[in-house]
mmCIF file of C-alpha atoms and ligand atoms in Angstrom:
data_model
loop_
_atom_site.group_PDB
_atom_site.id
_atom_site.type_symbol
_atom_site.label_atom_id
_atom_site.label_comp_id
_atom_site.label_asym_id
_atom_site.label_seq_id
_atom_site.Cartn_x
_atom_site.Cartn_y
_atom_site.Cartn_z
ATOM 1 C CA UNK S 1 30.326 4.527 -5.170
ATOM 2 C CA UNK S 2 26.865 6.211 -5.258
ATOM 3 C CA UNK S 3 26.236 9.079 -6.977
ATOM 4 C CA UNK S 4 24.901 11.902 -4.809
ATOM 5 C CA UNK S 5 21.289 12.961 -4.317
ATOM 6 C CA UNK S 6 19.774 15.667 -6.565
ATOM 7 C CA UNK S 7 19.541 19.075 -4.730
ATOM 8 C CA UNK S 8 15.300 19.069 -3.616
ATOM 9 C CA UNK S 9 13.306 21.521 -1.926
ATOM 10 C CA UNK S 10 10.977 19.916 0.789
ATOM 11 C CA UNK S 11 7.930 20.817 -1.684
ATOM 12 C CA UNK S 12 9.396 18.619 -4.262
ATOM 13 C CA UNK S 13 9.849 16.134 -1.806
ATOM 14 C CA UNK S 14 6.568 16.235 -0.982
ATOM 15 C CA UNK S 15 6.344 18.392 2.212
ATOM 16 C CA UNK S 16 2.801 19.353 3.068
ATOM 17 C CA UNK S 17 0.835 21.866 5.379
ATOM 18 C CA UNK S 18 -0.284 18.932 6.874
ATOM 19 C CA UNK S 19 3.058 18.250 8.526
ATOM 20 C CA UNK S 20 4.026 21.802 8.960
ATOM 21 C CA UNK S 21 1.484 22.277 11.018
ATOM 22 C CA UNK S 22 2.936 19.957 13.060
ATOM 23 C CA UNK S 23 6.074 21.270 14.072
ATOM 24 C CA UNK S 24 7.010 24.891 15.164
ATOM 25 C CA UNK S 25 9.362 27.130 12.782
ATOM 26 C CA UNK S 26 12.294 26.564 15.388
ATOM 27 C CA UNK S 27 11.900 22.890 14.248
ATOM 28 C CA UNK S 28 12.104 23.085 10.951
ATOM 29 C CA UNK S 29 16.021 24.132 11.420
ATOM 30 C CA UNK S 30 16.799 22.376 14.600
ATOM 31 C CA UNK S 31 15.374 19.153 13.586
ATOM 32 C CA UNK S 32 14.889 19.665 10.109
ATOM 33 C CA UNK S 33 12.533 16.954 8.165
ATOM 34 C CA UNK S 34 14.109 14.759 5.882
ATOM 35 C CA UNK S 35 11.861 11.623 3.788
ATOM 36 C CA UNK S 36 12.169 8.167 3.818
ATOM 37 C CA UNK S 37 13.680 7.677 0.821
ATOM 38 C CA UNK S 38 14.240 4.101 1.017
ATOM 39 C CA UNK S 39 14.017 0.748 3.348
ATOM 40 C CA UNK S 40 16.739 -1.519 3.342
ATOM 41 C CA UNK S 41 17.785 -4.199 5.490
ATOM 42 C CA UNK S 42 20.966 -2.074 6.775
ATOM 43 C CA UNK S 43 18.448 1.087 6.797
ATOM 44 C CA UNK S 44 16.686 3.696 5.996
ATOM 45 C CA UNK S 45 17.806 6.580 3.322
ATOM 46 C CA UNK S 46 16.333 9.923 4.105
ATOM 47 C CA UNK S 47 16.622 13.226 2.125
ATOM 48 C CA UNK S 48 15.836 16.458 2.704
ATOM 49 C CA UNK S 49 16.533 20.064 1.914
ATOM 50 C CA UNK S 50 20.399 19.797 1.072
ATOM 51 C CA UNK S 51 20.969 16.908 3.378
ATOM 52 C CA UNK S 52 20.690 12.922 2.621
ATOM 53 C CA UNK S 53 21.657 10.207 5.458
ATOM 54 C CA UNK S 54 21.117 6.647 6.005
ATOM 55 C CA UNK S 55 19.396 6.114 9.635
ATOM 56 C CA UNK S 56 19.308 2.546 11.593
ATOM 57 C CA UNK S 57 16.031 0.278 10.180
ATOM 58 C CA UNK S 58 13.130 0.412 11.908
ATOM 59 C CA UNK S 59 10.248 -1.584 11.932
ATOM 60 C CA UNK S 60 7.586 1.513 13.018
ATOM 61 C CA UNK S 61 8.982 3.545 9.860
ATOM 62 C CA UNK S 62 8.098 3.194 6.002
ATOM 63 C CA UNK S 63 8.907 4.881 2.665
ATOM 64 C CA UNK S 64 7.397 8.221 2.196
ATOM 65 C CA UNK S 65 7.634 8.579 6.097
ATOM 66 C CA UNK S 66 8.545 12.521 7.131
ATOM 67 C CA UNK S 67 10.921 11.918 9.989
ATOM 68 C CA UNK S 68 12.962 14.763 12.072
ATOM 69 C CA UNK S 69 16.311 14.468 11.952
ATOM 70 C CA UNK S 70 17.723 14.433 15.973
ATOM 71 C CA UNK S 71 14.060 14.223 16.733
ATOM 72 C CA UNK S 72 13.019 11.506 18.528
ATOM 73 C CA UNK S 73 12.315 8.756 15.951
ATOM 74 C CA UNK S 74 9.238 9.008 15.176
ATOM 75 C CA UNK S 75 7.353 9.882 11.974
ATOM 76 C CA UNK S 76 5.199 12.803 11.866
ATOM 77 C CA UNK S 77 1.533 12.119 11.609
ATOM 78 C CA UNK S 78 0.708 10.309 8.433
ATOM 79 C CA UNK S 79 -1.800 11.436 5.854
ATOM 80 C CA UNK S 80 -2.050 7.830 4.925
ATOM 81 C CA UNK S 81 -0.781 4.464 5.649
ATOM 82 C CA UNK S 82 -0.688 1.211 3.354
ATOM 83 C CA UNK S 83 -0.267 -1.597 5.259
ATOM 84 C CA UNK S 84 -0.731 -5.552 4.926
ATOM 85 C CA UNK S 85 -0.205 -8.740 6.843
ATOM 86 C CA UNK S 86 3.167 -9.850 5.755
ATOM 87 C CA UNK S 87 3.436 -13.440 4.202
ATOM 88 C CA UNK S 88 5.845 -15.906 5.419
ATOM 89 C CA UNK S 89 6.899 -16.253 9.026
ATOM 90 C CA UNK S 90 6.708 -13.047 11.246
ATOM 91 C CA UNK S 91 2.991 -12.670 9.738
ATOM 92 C CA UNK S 92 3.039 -9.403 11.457
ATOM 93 C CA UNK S 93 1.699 -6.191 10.354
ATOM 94 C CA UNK S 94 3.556 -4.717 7.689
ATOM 95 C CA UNK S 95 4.184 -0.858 6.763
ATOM 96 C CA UNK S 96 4.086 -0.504 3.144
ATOM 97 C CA UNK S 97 4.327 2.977 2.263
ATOM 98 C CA UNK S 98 3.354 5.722 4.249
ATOM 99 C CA UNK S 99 1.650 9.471 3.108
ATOM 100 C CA UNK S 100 0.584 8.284 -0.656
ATOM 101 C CA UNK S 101 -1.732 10.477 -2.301
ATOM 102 C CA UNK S 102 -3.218 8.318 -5.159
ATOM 103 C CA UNK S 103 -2.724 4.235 -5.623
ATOM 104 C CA UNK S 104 -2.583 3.494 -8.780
ATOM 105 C CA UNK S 105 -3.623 -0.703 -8.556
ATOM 106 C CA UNK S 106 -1.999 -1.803 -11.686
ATOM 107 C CA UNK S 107 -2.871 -4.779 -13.665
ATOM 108 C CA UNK S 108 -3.197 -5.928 -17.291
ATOM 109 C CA UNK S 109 -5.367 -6.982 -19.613
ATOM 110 C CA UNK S 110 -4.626 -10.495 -19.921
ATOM 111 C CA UNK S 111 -4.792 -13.389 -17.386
ATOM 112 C CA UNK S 112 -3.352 -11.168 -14.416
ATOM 113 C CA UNK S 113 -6.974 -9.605 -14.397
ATOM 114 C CA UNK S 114 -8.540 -10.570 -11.620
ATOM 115 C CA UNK S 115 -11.685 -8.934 -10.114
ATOM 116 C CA UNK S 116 -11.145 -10.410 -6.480
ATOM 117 C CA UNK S 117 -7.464 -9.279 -6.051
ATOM 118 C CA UNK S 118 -8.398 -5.953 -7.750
ATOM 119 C CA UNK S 119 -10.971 -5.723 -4.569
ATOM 120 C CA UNK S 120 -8.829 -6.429 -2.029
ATOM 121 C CA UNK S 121 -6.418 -3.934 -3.492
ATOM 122 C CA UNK S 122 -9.310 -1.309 -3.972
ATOM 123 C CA UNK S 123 -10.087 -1.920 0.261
ATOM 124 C CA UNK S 124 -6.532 -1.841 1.154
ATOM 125 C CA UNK S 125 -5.966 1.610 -0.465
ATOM 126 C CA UNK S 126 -9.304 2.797 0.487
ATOM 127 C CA UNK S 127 -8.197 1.739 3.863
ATOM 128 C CA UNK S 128 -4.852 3.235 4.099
ATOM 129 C CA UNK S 129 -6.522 6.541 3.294
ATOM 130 C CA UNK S 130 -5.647 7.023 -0.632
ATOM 131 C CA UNK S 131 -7.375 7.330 -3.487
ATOM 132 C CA UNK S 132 -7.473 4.177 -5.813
ATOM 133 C CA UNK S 133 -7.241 4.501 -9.611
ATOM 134 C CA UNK S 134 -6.924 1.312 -11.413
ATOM 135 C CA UNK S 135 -4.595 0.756 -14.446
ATOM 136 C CA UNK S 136 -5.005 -1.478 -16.632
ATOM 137 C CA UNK S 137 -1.831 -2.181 -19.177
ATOM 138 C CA UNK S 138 -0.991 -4.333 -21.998
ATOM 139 C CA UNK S 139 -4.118 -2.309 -23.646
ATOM 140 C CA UNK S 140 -2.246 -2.834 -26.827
ATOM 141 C CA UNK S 141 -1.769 -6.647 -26.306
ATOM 142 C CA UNK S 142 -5.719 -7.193 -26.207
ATOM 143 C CA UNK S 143 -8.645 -7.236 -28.668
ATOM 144 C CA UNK S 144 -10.906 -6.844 -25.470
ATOM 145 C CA UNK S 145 -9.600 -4.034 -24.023
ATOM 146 C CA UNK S 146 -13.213 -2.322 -23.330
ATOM 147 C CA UNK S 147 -14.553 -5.450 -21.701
ATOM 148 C CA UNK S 148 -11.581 -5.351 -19.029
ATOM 149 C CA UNK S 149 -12.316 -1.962 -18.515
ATOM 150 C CA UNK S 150 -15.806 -2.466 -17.752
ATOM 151 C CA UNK S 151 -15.565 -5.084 -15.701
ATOM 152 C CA UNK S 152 -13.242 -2.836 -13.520
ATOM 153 C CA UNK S 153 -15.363 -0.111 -13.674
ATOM 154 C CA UNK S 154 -18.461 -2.159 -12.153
ATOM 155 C CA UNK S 155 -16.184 -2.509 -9.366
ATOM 156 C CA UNK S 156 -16.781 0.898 -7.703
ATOM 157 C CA UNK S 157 -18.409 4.159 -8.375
ATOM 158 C CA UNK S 158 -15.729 5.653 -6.713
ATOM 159 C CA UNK S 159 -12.618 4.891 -9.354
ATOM 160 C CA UNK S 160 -11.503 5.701 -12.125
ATOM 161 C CA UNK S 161 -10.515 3.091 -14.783
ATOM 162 C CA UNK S 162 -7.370 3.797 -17.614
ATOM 163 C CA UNK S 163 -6.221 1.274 -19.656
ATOM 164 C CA UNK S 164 -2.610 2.216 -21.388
ATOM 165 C CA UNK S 165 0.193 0.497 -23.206
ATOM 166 C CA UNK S 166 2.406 1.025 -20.353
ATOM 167 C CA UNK S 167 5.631 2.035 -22.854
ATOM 168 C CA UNK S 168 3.884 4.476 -25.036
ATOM 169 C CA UNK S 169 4.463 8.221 -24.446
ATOM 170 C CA UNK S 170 0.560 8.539 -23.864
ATOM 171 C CA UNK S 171 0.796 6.047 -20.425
ATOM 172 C CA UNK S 172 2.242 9.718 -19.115
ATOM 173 C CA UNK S 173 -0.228 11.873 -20.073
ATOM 174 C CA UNK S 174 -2.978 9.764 -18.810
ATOM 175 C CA UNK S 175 -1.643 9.060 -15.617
ATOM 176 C CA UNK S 176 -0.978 13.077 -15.227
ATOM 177 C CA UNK S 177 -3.895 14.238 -13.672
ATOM 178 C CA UNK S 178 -3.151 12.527 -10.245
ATOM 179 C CA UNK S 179 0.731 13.532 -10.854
ATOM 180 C CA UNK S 180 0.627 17.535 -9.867
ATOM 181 C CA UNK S 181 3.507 18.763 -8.285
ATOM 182 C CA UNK S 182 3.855 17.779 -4.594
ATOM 183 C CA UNK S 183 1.815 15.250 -4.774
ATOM 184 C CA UNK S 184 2.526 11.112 -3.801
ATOM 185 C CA UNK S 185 1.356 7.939 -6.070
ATOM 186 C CA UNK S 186 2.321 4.795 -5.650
ATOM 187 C CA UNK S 187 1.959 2.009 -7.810
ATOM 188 C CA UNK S 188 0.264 -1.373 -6.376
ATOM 189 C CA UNK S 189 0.216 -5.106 -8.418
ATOM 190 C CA UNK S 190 1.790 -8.421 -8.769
ATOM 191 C CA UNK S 191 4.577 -9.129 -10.432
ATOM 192 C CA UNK S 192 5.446 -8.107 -14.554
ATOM 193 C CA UNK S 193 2.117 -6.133 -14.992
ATOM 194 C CA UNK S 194 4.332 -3.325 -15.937
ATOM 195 C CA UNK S 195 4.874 -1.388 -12.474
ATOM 196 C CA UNK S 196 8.184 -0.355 -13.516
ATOM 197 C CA UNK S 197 7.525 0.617 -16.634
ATOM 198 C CA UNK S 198 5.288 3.329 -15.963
ATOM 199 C CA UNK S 199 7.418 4.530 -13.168
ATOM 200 C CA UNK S 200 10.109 5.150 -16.309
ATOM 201 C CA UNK S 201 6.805 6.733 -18.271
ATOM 202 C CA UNK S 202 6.200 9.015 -15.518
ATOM 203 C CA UNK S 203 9.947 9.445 -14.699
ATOM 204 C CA UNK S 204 10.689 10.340 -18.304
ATOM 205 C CA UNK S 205 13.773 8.777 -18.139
ATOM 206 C CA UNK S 206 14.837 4.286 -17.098
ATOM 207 C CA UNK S 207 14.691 4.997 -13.157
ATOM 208 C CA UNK S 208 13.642 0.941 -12.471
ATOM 209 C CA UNK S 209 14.914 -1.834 -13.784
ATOM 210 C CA UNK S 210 12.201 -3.543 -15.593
ATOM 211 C CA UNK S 211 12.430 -7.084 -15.292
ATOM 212 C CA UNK S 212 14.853 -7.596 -12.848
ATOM 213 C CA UNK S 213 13.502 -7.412 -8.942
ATOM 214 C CA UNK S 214 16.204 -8.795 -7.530
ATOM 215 C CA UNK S 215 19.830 -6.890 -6.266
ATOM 216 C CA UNK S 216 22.882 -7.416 -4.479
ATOM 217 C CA UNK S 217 22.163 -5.836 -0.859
ATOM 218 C CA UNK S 218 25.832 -4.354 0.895
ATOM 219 C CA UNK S 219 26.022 -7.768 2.645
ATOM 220 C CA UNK S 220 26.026 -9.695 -0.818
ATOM 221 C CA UNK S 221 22.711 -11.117 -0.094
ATOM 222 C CA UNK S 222 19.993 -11.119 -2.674
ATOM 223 C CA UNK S 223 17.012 -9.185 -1.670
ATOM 224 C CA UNK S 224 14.245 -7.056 -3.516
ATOM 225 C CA UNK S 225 15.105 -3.631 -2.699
ATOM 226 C CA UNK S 226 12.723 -1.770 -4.333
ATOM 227 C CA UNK S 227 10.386 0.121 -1.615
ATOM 228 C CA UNK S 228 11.606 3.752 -3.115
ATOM 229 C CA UNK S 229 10.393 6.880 -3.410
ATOM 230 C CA UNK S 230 11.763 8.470 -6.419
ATOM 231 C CA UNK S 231 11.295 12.350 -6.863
ATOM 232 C CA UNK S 232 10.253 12.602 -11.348
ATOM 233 C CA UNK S 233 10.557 15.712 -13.121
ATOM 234 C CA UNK S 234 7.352 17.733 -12.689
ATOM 235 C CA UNK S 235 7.629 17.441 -9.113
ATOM 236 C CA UNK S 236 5.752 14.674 -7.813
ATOM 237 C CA UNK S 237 6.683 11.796 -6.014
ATOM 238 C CA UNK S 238 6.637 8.195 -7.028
ATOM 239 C CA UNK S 239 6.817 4.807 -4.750
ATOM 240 C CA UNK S 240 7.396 1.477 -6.462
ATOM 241 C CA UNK S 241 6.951 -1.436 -4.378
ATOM 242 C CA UNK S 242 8.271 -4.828 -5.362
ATOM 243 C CA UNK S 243 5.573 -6.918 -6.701
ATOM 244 C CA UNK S 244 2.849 -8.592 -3.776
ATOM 245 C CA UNK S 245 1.652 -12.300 -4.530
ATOM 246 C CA UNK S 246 0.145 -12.083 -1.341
ATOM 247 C CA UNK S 247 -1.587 -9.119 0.015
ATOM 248 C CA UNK S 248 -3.518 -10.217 3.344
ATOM 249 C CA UNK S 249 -5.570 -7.458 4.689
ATOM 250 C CA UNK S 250 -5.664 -6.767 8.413
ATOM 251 C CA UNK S 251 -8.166 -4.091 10.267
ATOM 252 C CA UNK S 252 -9.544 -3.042 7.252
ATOM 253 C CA UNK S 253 -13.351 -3.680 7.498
ATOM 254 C CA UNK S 254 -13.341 0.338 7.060
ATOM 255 C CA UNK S 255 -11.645 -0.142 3.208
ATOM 256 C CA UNK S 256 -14.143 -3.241 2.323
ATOM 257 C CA UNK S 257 -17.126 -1.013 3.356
ATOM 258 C CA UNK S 258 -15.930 1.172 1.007
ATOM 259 C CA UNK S 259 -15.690 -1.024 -1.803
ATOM 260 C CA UNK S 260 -18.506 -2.375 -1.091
ATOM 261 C CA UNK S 261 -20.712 -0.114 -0.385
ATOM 262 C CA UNK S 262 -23.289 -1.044 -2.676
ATOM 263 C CA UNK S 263 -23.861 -4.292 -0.409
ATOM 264 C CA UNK S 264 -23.515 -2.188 2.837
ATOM 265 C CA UNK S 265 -25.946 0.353 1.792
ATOM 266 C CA UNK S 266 -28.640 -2.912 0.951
ATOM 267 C CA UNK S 267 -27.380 -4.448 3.994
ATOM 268 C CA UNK S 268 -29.144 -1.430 5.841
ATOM 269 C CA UNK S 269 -32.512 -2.394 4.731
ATOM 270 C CA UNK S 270 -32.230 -6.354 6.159
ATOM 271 C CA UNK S 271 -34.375 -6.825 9.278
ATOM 272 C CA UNK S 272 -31.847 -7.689 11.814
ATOM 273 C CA UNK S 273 -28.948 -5.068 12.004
ATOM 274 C CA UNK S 274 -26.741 -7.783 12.434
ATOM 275 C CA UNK S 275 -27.902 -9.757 9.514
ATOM 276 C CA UNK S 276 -25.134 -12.081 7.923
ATOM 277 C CA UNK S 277 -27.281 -12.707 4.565
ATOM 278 C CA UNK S 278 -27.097 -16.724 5.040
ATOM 279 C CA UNK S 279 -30.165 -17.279 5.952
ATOM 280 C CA UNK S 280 -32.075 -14.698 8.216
ATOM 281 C CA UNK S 281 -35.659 -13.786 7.214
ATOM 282 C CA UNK S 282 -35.874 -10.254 6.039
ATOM 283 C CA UNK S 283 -32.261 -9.955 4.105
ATOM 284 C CA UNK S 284 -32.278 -7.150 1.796
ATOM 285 C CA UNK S 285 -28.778 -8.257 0.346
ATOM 286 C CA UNK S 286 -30.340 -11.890 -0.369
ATOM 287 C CA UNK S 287 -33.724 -10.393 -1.886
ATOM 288 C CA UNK S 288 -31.326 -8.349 -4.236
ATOM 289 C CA UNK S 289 -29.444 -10.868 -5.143
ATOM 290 C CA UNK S 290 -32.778 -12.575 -6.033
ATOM 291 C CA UNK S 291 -33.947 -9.930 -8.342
ATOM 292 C CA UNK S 292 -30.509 -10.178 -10.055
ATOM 293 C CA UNK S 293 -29.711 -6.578 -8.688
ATOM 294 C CA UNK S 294 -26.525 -7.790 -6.724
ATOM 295 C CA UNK S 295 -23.954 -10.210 -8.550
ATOM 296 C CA UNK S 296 -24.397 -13.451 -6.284
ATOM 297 C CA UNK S 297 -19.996 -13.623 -7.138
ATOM 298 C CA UNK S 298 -19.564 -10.151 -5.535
ATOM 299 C CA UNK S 299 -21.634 -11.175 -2.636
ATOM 300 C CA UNK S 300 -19.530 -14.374 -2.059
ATOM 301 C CA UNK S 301 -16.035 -12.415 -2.457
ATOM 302 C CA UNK S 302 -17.251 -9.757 -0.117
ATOM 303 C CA UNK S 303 -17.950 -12.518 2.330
ATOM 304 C CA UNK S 304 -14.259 -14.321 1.709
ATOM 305 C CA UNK S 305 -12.618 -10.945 1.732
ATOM 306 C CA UNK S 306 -14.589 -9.450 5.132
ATOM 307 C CA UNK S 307 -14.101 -12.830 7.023
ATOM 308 C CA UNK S 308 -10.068 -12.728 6.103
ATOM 309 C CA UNK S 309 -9.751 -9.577 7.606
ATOM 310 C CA UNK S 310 -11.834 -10.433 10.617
ATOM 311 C CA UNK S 311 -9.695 -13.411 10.631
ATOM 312 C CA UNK S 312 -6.628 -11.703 10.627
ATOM 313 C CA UNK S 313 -7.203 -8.863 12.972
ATOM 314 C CA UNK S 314 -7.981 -11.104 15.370
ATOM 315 C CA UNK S 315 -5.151 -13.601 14.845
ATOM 316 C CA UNK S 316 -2.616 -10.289 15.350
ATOM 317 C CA UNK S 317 -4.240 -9.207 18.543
ATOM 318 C CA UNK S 318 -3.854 -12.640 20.391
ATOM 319 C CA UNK S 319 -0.387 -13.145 19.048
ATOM 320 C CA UNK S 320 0.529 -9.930 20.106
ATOM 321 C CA UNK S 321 -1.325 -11.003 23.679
ATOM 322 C CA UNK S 322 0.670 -14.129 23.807
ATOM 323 C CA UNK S 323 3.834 -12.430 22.883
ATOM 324 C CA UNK S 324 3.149 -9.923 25.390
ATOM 325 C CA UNK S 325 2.383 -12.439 27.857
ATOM 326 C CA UNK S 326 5.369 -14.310 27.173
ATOM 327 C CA UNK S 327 7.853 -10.784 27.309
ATOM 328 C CA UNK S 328 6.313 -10.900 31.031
ATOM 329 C CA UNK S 329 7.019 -14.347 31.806
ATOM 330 C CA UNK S 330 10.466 -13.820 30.391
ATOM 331 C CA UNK S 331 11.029 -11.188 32.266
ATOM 332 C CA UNK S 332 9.893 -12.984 35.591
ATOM 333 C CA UNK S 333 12.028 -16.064 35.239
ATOM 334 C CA UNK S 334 14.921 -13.633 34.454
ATOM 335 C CA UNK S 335 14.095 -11.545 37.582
ATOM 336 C CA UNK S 336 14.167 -14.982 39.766
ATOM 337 C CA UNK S 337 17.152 -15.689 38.290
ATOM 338 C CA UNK S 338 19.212 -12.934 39.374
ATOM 339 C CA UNK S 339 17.895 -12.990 42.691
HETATM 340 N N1 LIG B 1 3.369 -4.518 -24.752
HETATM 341 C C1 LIG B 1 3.374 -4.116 -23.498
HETATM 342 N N2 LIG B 1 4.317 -4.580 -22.652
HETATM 343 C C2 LIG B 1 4.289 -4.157 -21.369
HETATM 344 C C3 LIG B 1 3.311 -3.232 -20.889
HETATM 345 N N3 LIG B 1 3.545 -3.007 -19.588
HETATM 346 C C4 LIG B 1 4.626 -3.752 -19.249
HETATM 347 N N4 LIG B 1 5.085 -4.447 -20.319
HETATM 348 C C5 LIG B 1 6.243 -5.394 -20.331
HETATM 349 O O1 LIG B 1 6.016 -6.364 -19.309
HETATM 350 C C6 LIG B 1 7.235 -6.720 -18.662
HETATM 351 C C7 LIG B 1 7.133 -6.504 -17.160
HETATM 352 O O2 LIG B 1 7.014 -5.113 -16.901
HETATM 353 P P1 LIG B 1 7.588 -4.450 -15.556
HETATM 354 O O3 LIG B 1 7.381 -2.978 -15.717
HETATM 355 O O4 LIG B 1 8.953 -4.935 -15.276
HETATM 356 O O5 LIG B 1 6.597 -5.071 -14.490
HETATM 357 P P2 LIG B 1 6.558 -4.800 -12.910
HETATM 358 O O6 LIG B 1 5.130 -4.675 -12.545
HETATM 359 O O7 LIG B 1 7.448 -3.672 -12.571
HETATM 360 O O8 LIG B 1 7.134 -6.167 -12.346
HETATM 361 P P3 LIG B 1 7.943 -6.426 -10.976
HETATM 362 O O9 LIG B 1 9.158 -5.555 -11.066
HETATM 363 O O10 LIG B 1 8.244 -7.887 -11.063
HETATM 364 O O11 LIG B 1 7.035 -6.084 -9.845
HETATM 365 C C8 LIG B 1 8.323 -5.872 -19.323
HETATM 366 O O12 LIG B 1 8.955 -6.646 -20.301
HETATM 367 C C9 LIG B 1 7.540 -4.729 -19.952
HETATM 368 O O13 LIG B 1 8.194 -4.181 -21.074
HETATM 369 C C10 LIG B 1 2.317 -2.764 -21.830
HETATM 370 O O14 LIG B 1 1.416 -1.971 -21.509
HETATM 371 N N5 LIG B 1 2.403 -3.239 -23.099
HETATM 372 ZN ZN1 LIG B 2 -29.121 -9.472 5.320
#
């Protein structure tokens, strides 16, 4: 037996002008919105105003998706989309959560601290369209607690840095200010940096299971089910996503840029527009790394991180050629067939 939904008003669910604007007042009764709630294998739980269902799965929908219900499938325009190249075999695109607000790329002060991964996180949130606040917990674990946090700060200009003990009251208040009512945050980061314990911070009250990612699905089958969007007291939305070894970015050159803007705004001043800092004469980026202005590290991570993503973008695009290719051939022999 589940227990039923709490009674929500779209607002507390997170319902926007933004997607108002997109449907007419007849709309909002005749196919009124409802949330993805969350993703399953056997579907998708959706709640809105006095109404929750469970809708087929679909590949093209996420958590924190605003769908119509009797409308015709698809979300409403997004605010913002997180998104990855999935690991293992599909290697496909992946949805991740859909209309977050803030990120909040979570790690800890200890060995999980990694500047590279906290990049790539930094560029995929940037790139989804979110603003990225990193969290850094186990503060009260370390004796070098201020050096993690500048080391994080150095990363961008454009993010804030909190370090908290993740099960201490005050993990709440600092995490408040991106928490106003209506609003989205997710929380990003690998496995046991305390993800689910500041979800319970924020929720005031044990909404995940720390420590335990893995659940019984309806078929018996084990599987992480946590891609939810749980509505806290105060208003605000929260998604928790099951810890990501692997997070392979995929059209993002936009996010990277971002994060590294300091080397795109030197890159401006190289002689060739095209310059790939190797070897050309004329490299800004190189002559600043020369006069110790630019961290020869970053340089080389912004290289490994941009050519992944070319990498990938361009891997998904022929695969989805050939699979296209094949549908058609497919489609030909059956055709043949038949006649
Ligand atoms: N002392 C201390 N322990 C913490 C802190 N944050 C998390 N922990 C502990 O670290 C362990 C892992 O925390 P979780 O919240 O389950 O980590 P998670 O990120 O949700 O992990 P996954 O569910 O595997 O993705 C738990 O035993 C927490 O109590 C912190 O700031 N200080
Ligand atoms: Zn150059």
């Amino acid at each position: 037996m589940t227990t039923p939904p709490p009674a929500l008003t779209l607002a507390q669910l997170g319902w926007h002008p933004f997607f108002a604007a997109q449907i007419d007042a007849d709309a909002l009764t005749e196919t009124p919105p409802v949330r993805v709630m969350r993703v399953h294998r056997s579907g998708l739980d959706v709640q809105g105003e006095g109404r929750a269902e469970t809708l087929p799965p679909d590949a093209e929908v996420t958590v924190g998706d605003w769908l119509l219900l009797g409308g015709d499938g698809r979300p409403l325009e997004r605010r913002s989309l997180i998104r990855r190249r999935a690991p293992g075999r599909d290697r496909e695109v992946q949805l991740v959560a859909a209309n977050v607000d803030t990120v909040f790329v979570t790690t800890s002060c200890n060995a999980d601290f990694n500047v590279a991964r906290l990049e790539r996180y930094l560029a995929l949130a940037f790139e989804a369209g979110c603003d990225p606040v990193i969290v850094l917990t186990k503060a009260d674990l370390s004796d070098e607690v201020d050096d993690y946090v500048a080391r994080a700060a150095a990363l961008s200009p454009l993010v804030p840095v909190l370090a908290v003990n993740a099960k201490a009251a005050a993990a709440r208040e600092a995490l408040m200010p991106w928490c106003g009512p209506g609003r989205t945050v997710a929380f990003l980061g690998t496995s046991g940096v305390g993800k689910s314990t500041l979800l319970n911070a924020l929720a005031g009250v044990e909404t995940a299971a720390t420590g335990a990612i893995r659940e019984d699905d309806a078929r018996g089958r084990h599987t992480t089910t946590r891609r939810e969007l749980h509505v806290v007291p105060g208003g605000f939305c929260v998604i928790d996503t099951p810890g990501m070894r692997e997070l392979q970015l995929t059209d993002a050159a936009g996010g990277i840029g971002e994060v590294f803007a300091d080397i795109a705004e030197l890159a401006g001043g190289c002689r060739f527009s095209d310059c790939a800092h190797l070897s050309e004469p004329g490299c800004a980026v190189r002559a600043a790394v020369a006069a110790g202005d630019l961290d020869p590290d970053r340089l080389e991570r912004w290289r490994k991180l941009a050519a992944e993503d070319a990498h990938n973008t361009a891997d998904i695009a022929e695969r989805r050629r050939r699979d296209k290719a094949f549908g058609k051939k497919v489609r030909a022999a059956t055709r043949a067939k038949r006649r």
